[in-house]
Amino acid sequence: MARETWATRAGFILAAAGSAVGLGNIWRFPWVTAENGGSAFLVVYLGIVLLVGVPGLLGEFVVGRRGKKSPVGALRDLSGSRLWGLWGVFYVVTAIALISFYSVVGGWILRYFGESALGLVGARPAYFAAPGQYFGGVAAGIDALAFHLLFLGLTALVVFGGVRRGIELGTKVMMPAVLVLLVGLAVWAGTRPGAAEAYAFYLRFDLATVRANFFDVLGPAAGQALFTLSLGAGTMITYASYIDEDRSLPFDGTVIAVLNTLVGVLAGLVVFPLLFSLGVDPAQTAPGPGALFVGLAGAFAQLPAGTLVATAFFGVVVLAALSSSISMLEIPVSFLVDEYGLTRRRAVAVVTGAVVVTGGICAINPTIWGTAVFGFVAGPLVDTLLTAGLAAVLVFVGWVMGRDAVSEFRSGAGDLAAGLATPWLLGAGVALPVFLFFTLLTNFGVDASLGFWPTVAVAVVAGGAAFAGLRTDRSLV
Ligand code: PHE
């Protein structure tokens, strides 16, 4: 059977942007920003999106469009090495880890959306009365499990429809809806009493703060940038594998990154004025996964048209989350279809069945070896997998594909973008893996015990050694 492809260029861009725009922008971005000092974080984050995110995105695109297979097949065929194919399985595992926790959060959102929508016609939403207590009651356990299954079911339904009739069609509706609703909400939030204060916190650029906090916010900013651009999970490899014509990857990648950033910034423009209007200082409120649900739910409860605003807001989040979760499910599905010849339907059934269990564990959230599962998967595990995953793709692009990567980058690109191919390859193959390796070490707290510069040195040496090894052992690459 012929491999599926996107029907239109806009279809690919919207699907990839739909993958990027998700809980990372609306749920994670505002509280990570608040936790890390507001505008200072924003500046560093934007820099990383530009310098790491866009080149990283292009790395995955180049592998995907050239390989025309799932990450496993693409890495194996392009390198001619089964070891790289084996590494591809890493992305399948990452995708399962991602969707396991994502679907639980998606379930929470679905629940809040449902509660709010019902509140439009009936009694006030139940979570209005005591947001903190309410969230505590539904965040884990049977409630969370039920809504996880519902969210996963919706995700599976879209992926079931296939590349064109499922993913492309779905994201073509979801993405514009997200943008329109979010702009509306941001404009409205600007009329709230706390808006001026919120903008000052969020948008005032203060070089001194940026300099004072630069290294502290680097790690979180890098993690956030990867997560929000769906990098390091093989998503963008998979989506780019369905491109069947030569169009400009640098152009498409830039549009996707800009759209994604726009939604993140817009989400901040909705969330911060709301919090400030209630006198909640976002830098002081309890950070973490509950922030959106507890802080914002409390804000909605006190607004005149709170139920309506809450419905619109959680509606946006549901759509954004869904267009991301389908891209996660698609990775293992494409793997089973490409490698084992399963029909799409059967592949969706198998993968969904697996995530019913793995996500179910996240929803129940038991404590294993002293660590709560959900927090571990949503935090350190995913951060580490994505960072390592992207570093490996970039090493692959720079050291295995080399010239092929440059020609793939150039094909379909305009003169200006084509001229960037060589600098891009140098950055992607050398500077970015070292940077990512460094963030990996800081994620493990190595910089705290070794000191900053020694950690940089370790990253450079280890990176160099890995490349040298890859270069000399031709059997590997
Ligand atoms: N980018 C998505 C978000 O911001 C999350 C995601 C990560 C999706 C990795 C796919 C792969 O919510």
XYZ file of C-alpha atoms and ligand atoms in Angstrom:
489
model
C 0.000 0.000 0.000
C 1.287 3.460 -0.863
C 2.453 5.482 2.101
C 0.022 8.148 3.179
C 0.832 11.818 2.499
C -0.535 15.233 3.425
C -3.090 16.564 0.968
C -1.865 20.160 1.107
C 1.072 22.205 2.308
C -1.147 24.103 4.714
C -2.265 20.739 6.019
C 1.258 19.812 7.006
C 1.971 23.207 8.548
C -1.229 23.172 10.579
C -0.716 19.590 11.717
C 2.843 20.310 12.844
C 1.805 23.593 14.453
C -1.071 21.733 16.079
C 1.406 19.284 17.522
C 3.570 22.104 18.819
C 0.719 24.165 20.229
C -0.604 22.331 23.230
C -0.563 22.050 26.965
C 3.053 23.152 26.777
C 1.971 26.596 25.646
C -1.127 27.123 27.694
C -0.684 25.029 30.794
C 3.071 24.782 31.259
C 4.348 28.048 29.766
C 2.625 30.537 32.101
C 3.673 28.809 35.285
C 7.224 28.052 34.186
C 7.478 31.724 33.221
C 6.084 32.850 36.544
C 8.353 30.528 38.477
C 11.399 31.867 36.688
C 10.791 35.548 37.078
C 8.476 36.563 34.218
C 9.981 38.681 31.464
C 13.588 37.589 32.093
C 12.578 34.033 31.391
C 10.583 35.072 28.349
C 13.618 36.664 26.726
C 15.888 33.664 27.258
C 13.148 31.337 26.125
C 12.577 33.264 22.895
C 16.303 33.197 22.220
C 16.402 29.429 22.646
C 13.401 28.910 20.398
C 15.212 30.834 17.691
C 18.709 29.412 18.129
C 17.944 25.853 19.210
C 14.288 25.256 18.413
C 14.180 26.225 14.766
C 17.434 24.460 13.789
C 16.284 21.436 15.799
C 12.940 21.410 14.042
C 14.742 21.482 10.711
C 16.904 18.568 11.826
C 13.849 16.419 12.409
C 12.237 17.594 9.165
C 15.318 16.700 7.145
C 15.467 13.195 8.590
C 11.726 12.682 8.129
C 11.359 13.951 4.587
C 14.478 12.169 3.426
C 13.674 8.922 5.228
C 9.944 8.732 4.430
C 9.459 6.328 7.309
C 8.791 6.306 11.033
C 11.834 7.324 13.134
C 12.940 3.687 13.349
C 12.948 3.065 9.618
C 14.242 6.532 8.759
C 17.286 6.361 11.029
C 18.055 2.800 9.983
C 17.672 3.270 6.235
C 19.483 6.597 6.059
C 22.446 5.256 8.010
C 22.386 1.673 6.834
C 22.947 0.683 10.444
C 20.654 -1.435 12.565
C 21.981 0.264 15.668
C 20.482 3.549 14.572
C 17.256 1.677 13.905
C 17.385 0.436 17.443
C 17.867 3.989 18.636
C 14.715 4.823 16.707
C 12.793 2.594 19.100
C 13.792 5.107 21.764
C 11.392 7.595 20.121
C 8.578 5.099 20.204
C 9.173 4.667 23.936
C 9.394 8.437 24.449
C 6.094 8.897 22.645
C 4.401 6.357 24.893
C 5.816 8.060 27.994
C 4.611 11.427 26.736
C 1.089 10.420 25.938
C 0.805 8.499 29.198
C 0.928 11.639 31.277
C -0.411 14.009 28.616
C -3.610 12.074 28.335
C -4.151 12.364 32.080
C -3.793 16.150 31.956
C -5.952 16.157 28.822
C -8.533 14.274 30.873
C -8.483 16.907 33.614
C -9.037 19.596 30.996
C -11.865 17.676 29.405
C -13.502 17.409 32.778
C -13.166 21.128 33.490
C -14.473 21.911 30.035
C -17.462 19.623 30.563
C -18.174 21.091 34.005
C -18.008 24.626 32.629
C -20.189 23.864 29.604
C -22.805 22.214 31.800
C -22.633 25.277 34.006
C -23.855 27.363 31.068
C -27.217 25.661 31.224
C -27.425 24.517 34.822
C -25.875 25.120 38.196
C -22.523 26.832 38.606
C -19.567 24.550 37.851
C -18.692 22.410 40.839
C -15.064 23.517 40.856
C -16.037 27.180 41.426
C -16.762 26.735 45.125
C -13.403 25.444 46.351
C -10.997 25.131 43.414
C -8.065 23.769 45.386
C -10.052 21.103 47.121
C -11.870 20.152 43.949
C -8.676 19.703 41.977
C -7.166 17.673 44.790
C -10.144 15.337 44.585
C -10.075 14.684 40.838
C -6.393 14.907 39.929
C -5.642 11.265 40.613
C -7.569 8.051 41.085
C -10.695 6.697 39.447
C -11.904 10.129 38.309
C -8.639 10.854 36.590
C -8.614 7.380 35.080
C -12.069 7.759 33.553
C -11.274 11.081 31.919
C -7.885 9.846 30.764
C -9.700 7.075 28.897
C -12.113 9.548 27.371
C -9.343 11.829 26.170
C -7.326 8.902 24.845
C -10.407 7.630 23.030
C -10.856 10.969 21.258
C -7.186 10.976 20.313
C -7.385 7.449 18.938
C -10.460 8.349 16.915
C -8.629 11.097 15.043
C -5.523 8.980 14.427
C -7.803 6.184 13.263
C -8.992 8.455 10.458
C -5.499 8.498 8.956
C -3.131 11.219 7.879
C -5.498 13.120 5.609
C -8.956 12.381 6.878
C -7.998 12.244 10.532
C -4.983 14.324 11.473
C -5.023 16.867 8.648
C -8.741 17.466 8.728
C -8.834 17.593 12.513
C -5.997 20.059 12.931
C -7.334 22.254 10.125
C -10.373 22.871 12.282
C -8.705 22.854 15.695
C -5.826 25.237 15.062
C -7.784 28.212 13.701
C -10.352 27.729 16.461
C -7.613 27.864 19.083
C -6.162 31.061 17.603
C -9.455 32.898 17.272
C -10.682 31.998 20.750
C -7.361 32.842 22.327
C -7.124 36.257 20.681
C -10.661 36.968 21.879
C -9.805 35.940 25.414
C -6.580 37.971 25.421
C -8.397 41.113 24.288
C -11.016 40.599 26.928
C -8.408 39.904 29.623
C -6.772 43.219 28.706
C -9.839 45.002 30.025
C -9.507 43.447 33.479
C -8.313 45.645 36.325
C -4.997 43.809 36.827
C -3.934 44.009 33.203
C -1.362 46.801 33.496
C 0.417 45.125 36.372
C 0.368 41.799 34.560
C 1.875 43.237 31.401
C 4.617 44.851 33.455
C 5.460 41.529 35.078
C 5.311 39.611 31.860
C 6.564 41.933 29.168
C 8.844 44.548 30.663
C 12.279 43.841 29.338
C 14.906 44.423 31.951
C 18.427 43.584 30.888
C 19.778 43.556 34.439
C 17.329 40.841 35.516
C 18.086 38.817 32.421
C 21.802 38.977 33.113
C 21.454 38.190 36.783
C 19.325 35.127 36.130
C 20.623 33.932 32.810
C 22.137 30.631 33.885
C 19.361 29.816 36.300
C 16.685 30.039 33.682
C 18.682 28.415 30.904
C 17.761 24.836 31.834
C 14.049 25.394 32.338
C 13.916 27.594 29.225
C 15.578 24.912 27.108
C 13.301 22.180 28.471
C 10.259 24.302 27.795
C 11.413 25.163 24.281
C 11.883 21.505 23.318
C 8.645 20.376 24.853
C 6.586 23.120 23.309
C 8.035 22.610 19.831
C 7.468 18.834 20.095
C 11.173 18.237 19.627
C 13.153 15.164 20.559
C 10.228 12.761 20.427
C 10.395 11.949 16.731
C 7.049 13.664 16.131
C 8.414 16.035 13.578
C 10.341 13.212 11.881
C 7.087 11.309 11.564
C 5.039 14.263 10.320
C 7.734 15.276 7.821
C 7.796 11.714 6.499
C 4.338 12.344 5.045
C 5.533 15.287 2.912
C 5.606 14.243 -0.703
C 6.745 17.356 -2.515
C 9.748 19.580 -2.227
C 8.808 22.753 -0.510
C 10.865 24.955 1.695
C 11.493 23.268 5.028
C 13.138 26.398 6.514
C 10.049 28.396 5.634
C 7.619 25.845 7.033
C 9.712 25.433 10.165
C 9.790 29.174 10.782
C 6.041 29.516 10.347
C 5.455 26.682 12.797
C 7.828 28.140 15.392
C 6.260 31.589 15.054
C 2.703 30.252 15.396
C 3.729 28.235 18.411
C 5.412 31.185 20.102
C 2.448 33.394 19.339
C 0.099 31.016 21.120
C 2.407 30.800 24.139
C 2.643 34.574 24.425
C -1.120 34.921 23.924
C -1.769 32.367 26.649
C 0.327 34.485 28.997
C -1.724 37.526 27.985
C -4.853 35.665 29.072
C -3.565 34.013 32.219
C -1.528 36.787 33.870
C -4.120 39.590 33.747
C -6.658 37.189 35.237
C -4.384 36.233 38.089
C -3.326 39.817 38.758
C -6.898 41.074 38.665
C -7.553 38.856 41.666
C -4.463 40.068 43.410
C -2.770 36.703 42.963
C 0.952 37.162 42.457
C 1.911 34.424 40.006
C 5.474 34.367 41.300
C 4.135 33.506 44.752
C 1.341 31.051 43.989
C 2.024 27.363 44.288
C 3.696 26.372 41.060
C 3.275 23.068 39.314
C 0.613 21.210 37.473
C -2.260 22.483 39.584
C -1.534 26.168 38.945
C -3.797 26.501 35.961
C -6.627 24.580 37.505
C -6.544 26.080 40.941
C -5.426 29.641 40.179
C -7.466 30.196 37.078
C -10.489 28.272 38.231
C -10.534 30.566 41.232
C -10.372 33.558 38.912
C -13.235 32.335 36.748
C -15.385 31.759 39.807
C -15.211 35.448 40.691
C -15.941 36.878 37.269
C -19.381 38.108 36.239
C -19.493 35.894 33.141
C -17.102 33.379 34.623
C -18.810 30.244 33.372
C -18.774 31.452 29.799
C -15.138 32.529 29.960
C -14.186 29.238 31.585
C -15.961 27.262 28.870
C -14.170 29.166 26.130
C -10.838 28.867 27.884
C -10.990 25.169 28.645
C -12.389 24.614 25.153
C -9.240 26.170 23.707
C -7.093 23.989 25.899
C -8.942 20.790 24.958
C -8.470 21.480 21.248
C -4.829 22.410 21.649
C -4.148 19.327 23.755
C -5.908 17.027 21.325
C -3.980 18.265 18.306
C -0.785 17.465 20.242
C -1.782 14.096 21.631
C -2.628 12.795 18.167
C 0.917 13.580 17.091
C 2.241 11.520 19.994
C 0.048 8.537 19.207
C 1.004 8.711 15.554
C 4.665 7.871 16.284
C 4.150 4.308 17.560
C 1.329 3.840 15.052
C 3.550 4.742 12.104
C 6.234 2.456 13.543
C 3.893 -0.538 13.586
C 2.519 0.257 10.145
C 5.935 0.761 8.527
C 7.877 -1.980 10.251
C 5.337 -4.716 10.774
C 2.837 -3.991 8.038
C -0.086 -3.653 10.438
C -3.137 -1.872 9.134
C -3.584 1.586 10.616
C -6.667 0.421 12.479
C -4.946 -2.445 14.114
C -1.897 -0.350 14.950
C -4.095 2.288 16.607
C -5.837 -0.421 18.600
C -2.556 -1.936 19.805
C -0.975 1.371 20.810
C -4.135 2.680 22.435
C -4.407 -0.543 24.405
C -0.887 -0.066 25.703
C -1.538 3.550 26.694
C -4.744 2.592 28.481
C -2.420 0.793 30.884
C 0.610 3.122 31.027
C -1.551 6.251 31.187
C -3.815 4.483 33.674
C -0.857 4.103 35.987
C -0.129 7.831 35.684
C -3.785 8.578 36.414
C -3.849 6.444 39.529
C -0.460 7.906 40.386
C 0.968 5.392 42.843
C 4.197 6.072 44.656
C 6.935 3.715 43.557
C 10.339 3.774 45.274
C 9.372 6.937 47.051
C 8.473 8.837 43.877
C 4.994 9.668 42.647
C 4.733 8.272 39.120
C 2.883 11.137 37.482
C 5.297 13.845 38.552
C 8.257 11.738 37.574
C 6.954 11.007 34.070
C 5.698 14.555 33.441
C 8.899 16.138 34.733
C 12.365 14.587 34.799
C 11.624 11.584 32.594
C 10.155 13.535 29.709
C 12.732 16.333 30.003
C 15.558 13.835 29.811
C 14.097 11.775 26.986
C 13.392 14.825 24.832
C 16.788 16.398 25.379
C 18.647 13.161 24.645
C 16.328 12.452 21.727
C 16.953 15.761 20.002
C 20.696 15.621 20.642
C 20.811 12.228 18.919
C 18.848 13.443 15.890
C 21.209 16.368 15.503
C 24.293 14.188 15.805
C 22.728 11.995 13.163
C 22.057 14.907 10.865
C 25.515 16.404 11.310
C 27.688 13.306 11.347
C 25.811 10.571 9.575
C 23.838 12.418 6.919
C 26.280 15.293 6.464
C 26.097 16.396 2.872
C 22.782 14.634 2.315
C 21.312 16.730 5.081
C 22.488 19.898 3.367
C 20.964 18.881 0.064
C 17.710 17.865 1.738
C 17.637 21.194 3.571
C 18.156 23.030 0.296
C 15.669 21.152 -1.791
C 12.628 23.342 -2.251
C 14.143 26.210 -0.261
C 14.565 29.727 -1.641
C 18.020 31.212 -2.228
C 18.161 32.959 1.092
C 17.261 29.868 3.114
C 19.431 27.603 0.999
C 22.414 29.784 1.858
C 21.840 28.994 5.521
C 22.241 25.261 5.016
C 25.919 24.968 5.856
C 25.885 27.194 8.955
C 22.798 25.295 10.027
C 24.570 21.962 9.701
C 27.536 23.196 11.708
C 25.296 24.498 14.456
C 23.102 21.417 14.439
C 25.970 18.959 14.346
C 28.332 20.545 16.828
C 27.084 23.461 18.915
C 23.575 22.246 19.650
C 24.424 18.714 20.795
C 26.966 20.176 23.212
C 24.381 22.642 24.454
C 21.786 19.885 24.857
C 24.243 17.668 26.617
C 24.976 20.496 28.975
C 21.277 20.947 29.775
C 21.021 17.221 30.341
C 23.765 17.479 32.935
C 22.090 20.438 34.623
C 18.832 18.461 34.688
C 20.648 15.919 36.792
C 22.033 18.665 39.008
C 25.606 18.005 37.896
C 26.335 21.716 37.639
C 25.344 22.198 41.273
C 28.001 19.790 42.486
C 30.682 20.341 39.828
C 30.263 24.033 39.210
C 29.185 25.730 36.020
C 32.333 25.830 33.904
C 33.496 22.313 34.761
C 30.072 21.099 33.637
C 30.471 22.950 30.351
C 33.874 21.310 29.976
C 32.421 17.847 30.627
C 29.710 18.480 28.046
C 32.216 19.574 25.429
C 34.608 16.684 26.068
C 31.888 14.043 26.221
C 30.252 15.487 23.122
C 33.556 15.518 21.288
C 34.336 11.957 22.320
C 30.961 10.741 21.127
C 31.396 12.391 17.742
C 34.915 11.085 17.397
C 33.697 7.590 18.181
C 30.955 7.866 15.601
C 33.395 9.151 13.028
C 36.003 6.455 13.434
C 33.749 3.448 13.776
C 32.255 3.423 10.313
C 30.424 0.224 11.027
C 28.221 2.212 13.370
C 27.385 4.977 10.993
N 4.362 20.392 21.947
C 3.339 19.812 22.738
C 2.814 20.838 23.713
O 3.316 21.903 23.796
C 3.791 18.604 23.469
C 4.508 17.578 22.643
C 5.794 17.204 22.964
C 3.880 16.973 21.558
C 6.476 16.270 22.213
C 4.541 16.017 20.802
C 5.840 15.673 21.138
O 1.886 20.588 24.431
